[in-house]
PDB file of C-alpha atoms in Angstrom:
ATOM      1  CA  MET R   1     266.635  -1.484 -95.198  1.00  0.00           C
ATOM      2  CA  SER R   2     267.908   2.033 -95.781  1.00  0.00           C
ATOM      3  CA  GLN R   3     266.359   4.180 -98.478  1.00  0.00           C
ATOM      4  CA  LEU R   4     269.567   4.193-100.528  1.00  0.00           C
ATOM      5  CA  GLN R   5     269.791   0.411-100.378  1.00  0.00           C
ATOM      6  CA  GLY R   6     266.162   0.196-101.554  1.00  0.00           C
ATOM      7  CA  ILE R   7     266.964   2.425-104.537  1.00  0.00           C
ATOM      8  CA  LEU R   8     269.952   0.255-105.447  1.00  0.00           C
ATOM      9  CA  THR R   9     267.791  -2.882-105.244  1.00  0.00           C
ATOM     10  CA  ARG R  10     265.194  -1.362-107.578  1.00  0.00           C
ATOM     11  CA  LEU R  11     267.905  -0.305-110.060  1.00  0.00           C
ATOM     12  CA  LYS R  12     269.465  -3.783-110.025  1.00  0.00           C
ATOM     13  CA  ASN R  13     266.026  -5.302-110.686  1.00  0.00           C
ATOM     14  CA  LEU R  14     265.568  -2.859-113.563  1.00  0.00           C
ATOM     15  CA  HIS R  15     268.917  -3.992-114.976  1.00  0.00           C
ATOM     16  CA  GLU R  16     267.855  -7.651-114.753  1.00  0.00           C
ATOM     17  CA  GLN R  17     264.459  -6.970-116.389  1.00  0.00           C
ATOM     18  CA  ALA R  18     266.159  -5.461-119.430  1.00  0.00           C
ATOM     19  CA  ASN R  19     268.182  -8.574-120.264  1.00  0.00           C
ATOM     20  CA  GLY R  20     265.819  -9.353-123.155  1.00  0.00           C
ATOM     21  CA  GLY R  21     267.282  -6.442-125.120  1.00  0.00           C
ATOM     22  CA  GLU R  22     264.362  -4.061-124.571  1.00  0.00           C
ATOM     23  CA  PRO R  23     264.776  -0.993-122.340  1.00  0.00           C
ATOM     24  CA  ALA R  24     263.105  -1.238-118.926  1.00  0.00           C
ATOM     25  CA  GLN R  25     261.576   1.679-116.997  1.00  0.00           C
ATOM     26  CA  ARG R  26     260.808   2.517-113.392  1.00  0.00           C
ATOM     27  CA  PHE R  27     259.292   5.532-111.656  1.00  0.00           C
ATOM     28  CA  PHE R  28     260.280   6.959-108.292  1.00  0.00           C
ATOM     29  CA  GLU R  29     257.610   8.837-106.342  1.00  0.00           C
ATOM     30  CA  VAL R  30     257.252  10.771-103.098  1.00  0.00           C
ATOM     31  CA  ASN R  31     253.764  10.880-101.555  1.00  0.00           C
ATOM     32  CA  GLY R  32     252.213   9.852-104.875  1.00  0.00           C
ATOM     33  CA  GLU R  33     254.036  12.549-106.867  1.00  0.00           C
ATOM     34  CA  ARG R  34     256.403  11.327-109.573  1.00  0.00           C
ATOM     35  CA  LYS R  35     259.843  12.774-109.100  1.00  0.00           C
ATOM     36  CA  CYS R  36     261.711  10.905-111.806  1.00  0.00           C
ATOM     37  CA  GLN R  37     261.788   8.037-114.235  1.00  0.00           C
ATOM     38  CA  VAL R  38     264.726   5.741-114.849  1.00  0.00           C
ATOM     39  CA  THR R  39     265.194   3.810-118.079  1.00  0.00           C
ATOM     40  CA  TYR R  40     267.891   1.185-118.452  1.00  0.00           C
ATOM     41  CA  ASN R  41     269.095   0.564-121.996  1.00  0.00           C
ATOM     42  CA  PRO R  42     270.856  -2.822-122.225  1.00  0.00           C
ATOM     43  CA  LYS R  43     272.342  -2.091-125.656  1.00  0.00           C
ATOM     44  CA  SER R  44     274.400   0.829-124.362  1.00  0.00           C
ATOM     45  CA  SER R  45     274.513  -0.372-120.714  1.00  0.00           C
ATOM     46  CA  THR R  46     273.386   3.054-119.533  1.00  0.00           C
ATOM     47  CA  PHE R  47     270.722   4.438-117.260  1.00  0.00           C
ATOM     48  CA  GLU R  48     268.739   7.510-118.302  1.00  0.00           C
ATOM     49  CA  LEU R  49     267.324   9.647-115.501  1.00  0.00           C
ATOM     50  CA  GLU R  50     264.401  11.901-116.399  1.00  0.00           C
ATOM     51  CA  ILE R  51     263.670  14.441-113.659  1.00  0.00           C
ATOM     52  CA  TYR R  52     260.222  16.000-113.385  1.00  0.00           C
ATOM     53  CA  ASN R  53     259.845  19.574-112.123  1.00  0.00           C
ATOM     54  CA  GLU R  54     256.649  21.559-111.988  1.00  0.00           C
ATOM     55  CA  LYS R  55     256.251  24.086-114.817  1.00  0.00           C
ATOM     56  CA  GLU R  56     259.440  22.899-116.520  1.00  0.00           C
ATOM     57  CA  LYS R  57     260.263  20.409-119.217  1.00  0.00           C
ATOM     58  CA  PRO R  58     261.722  17.157-117.859  1.00  0.00           C
ATOM     59  CA  LYS R  59     265.511  17.084-117.769  1.00  0.00           C
ATOM     60  CA  ARG R  60     267.392  13.973-118.871  1.00  0.00           C
ATOM     61  CA  TYR R  61     270.769  12.717-117.743  1.00  0.00           C
ATOM     62  CA  GLN R  62     272.781   9.638-118.752  1.00  0.00           C
ATOM     63  CA  PHE R  63     274.664   7.453-116.257  1.00  0.00           C
ATOM     64  CA  ASP R  64     276.848   4.416-116.820  1.00  0.00           C
ATOM     65  CA  ASN R  65     277.407   3.852-113.095  1.00  0.00           C
ATOM     66  CA  ILE R  66     274.605   2.411-110.936  1.00  0.00           C
ATOM     67  CA  ASP R  67     275.987   4.001-107.764  1.00  0.00           C
ATOM     68  CA  MET R  68     275.995   7.514-109.218  1.00  0.00           C
ATOM     69  CA  ILE R  69     272.383   7.315-110.408  1.00  0.00           C
ATOM     70  CA  ALA R  70     271.329   5.852-107.035  1.00  0.00           C
ATOM     71  CA  ILE R  71     272.833   8.859-105.224  1.00  0.00           C
ATOM     72  CA  GLU R  72     271.123  11.237-107.659  1.00  0.00           C
ATOM     73  CA  ILE R  73     267.713   9.581-107.066  1.00  0.00           C
ATOM     74  CA  PHE R  74     268.290   9.579-103.310  1.00  0.00           C
ATOM     75  CA  ASP R  75     268.902  13.352-103.401  1.00  0.00           C
ATOM     76  CA  LEU R  76     265.758  13.888-105.492  1.00  0.00           C
ATOM     77  CA  ILE R  77     263.405  12.062-103.149  1.00  0.00           C
ATOM     78  CA  GLN R  78     264.742  13.550 -99.919  1.00  0.00           C
TER      79      GLN R  78
END
């Protein structure tokens, strides 16, 4: 399985976990270091990407397209 396909699978699982109405979260790490957190909000059908950078406040971005957030995560963990 390619890395991008693995990211898409994890995002689809996150989407399915949130069907109860509560937001679901998932972290993406590289060598044990958290790079980002993704939260899926079923009420608005959006993904929120929170990017962690050393010595900076986390930056947050909203996505309504699973493919776009998957590409963003793929770039982060490369």
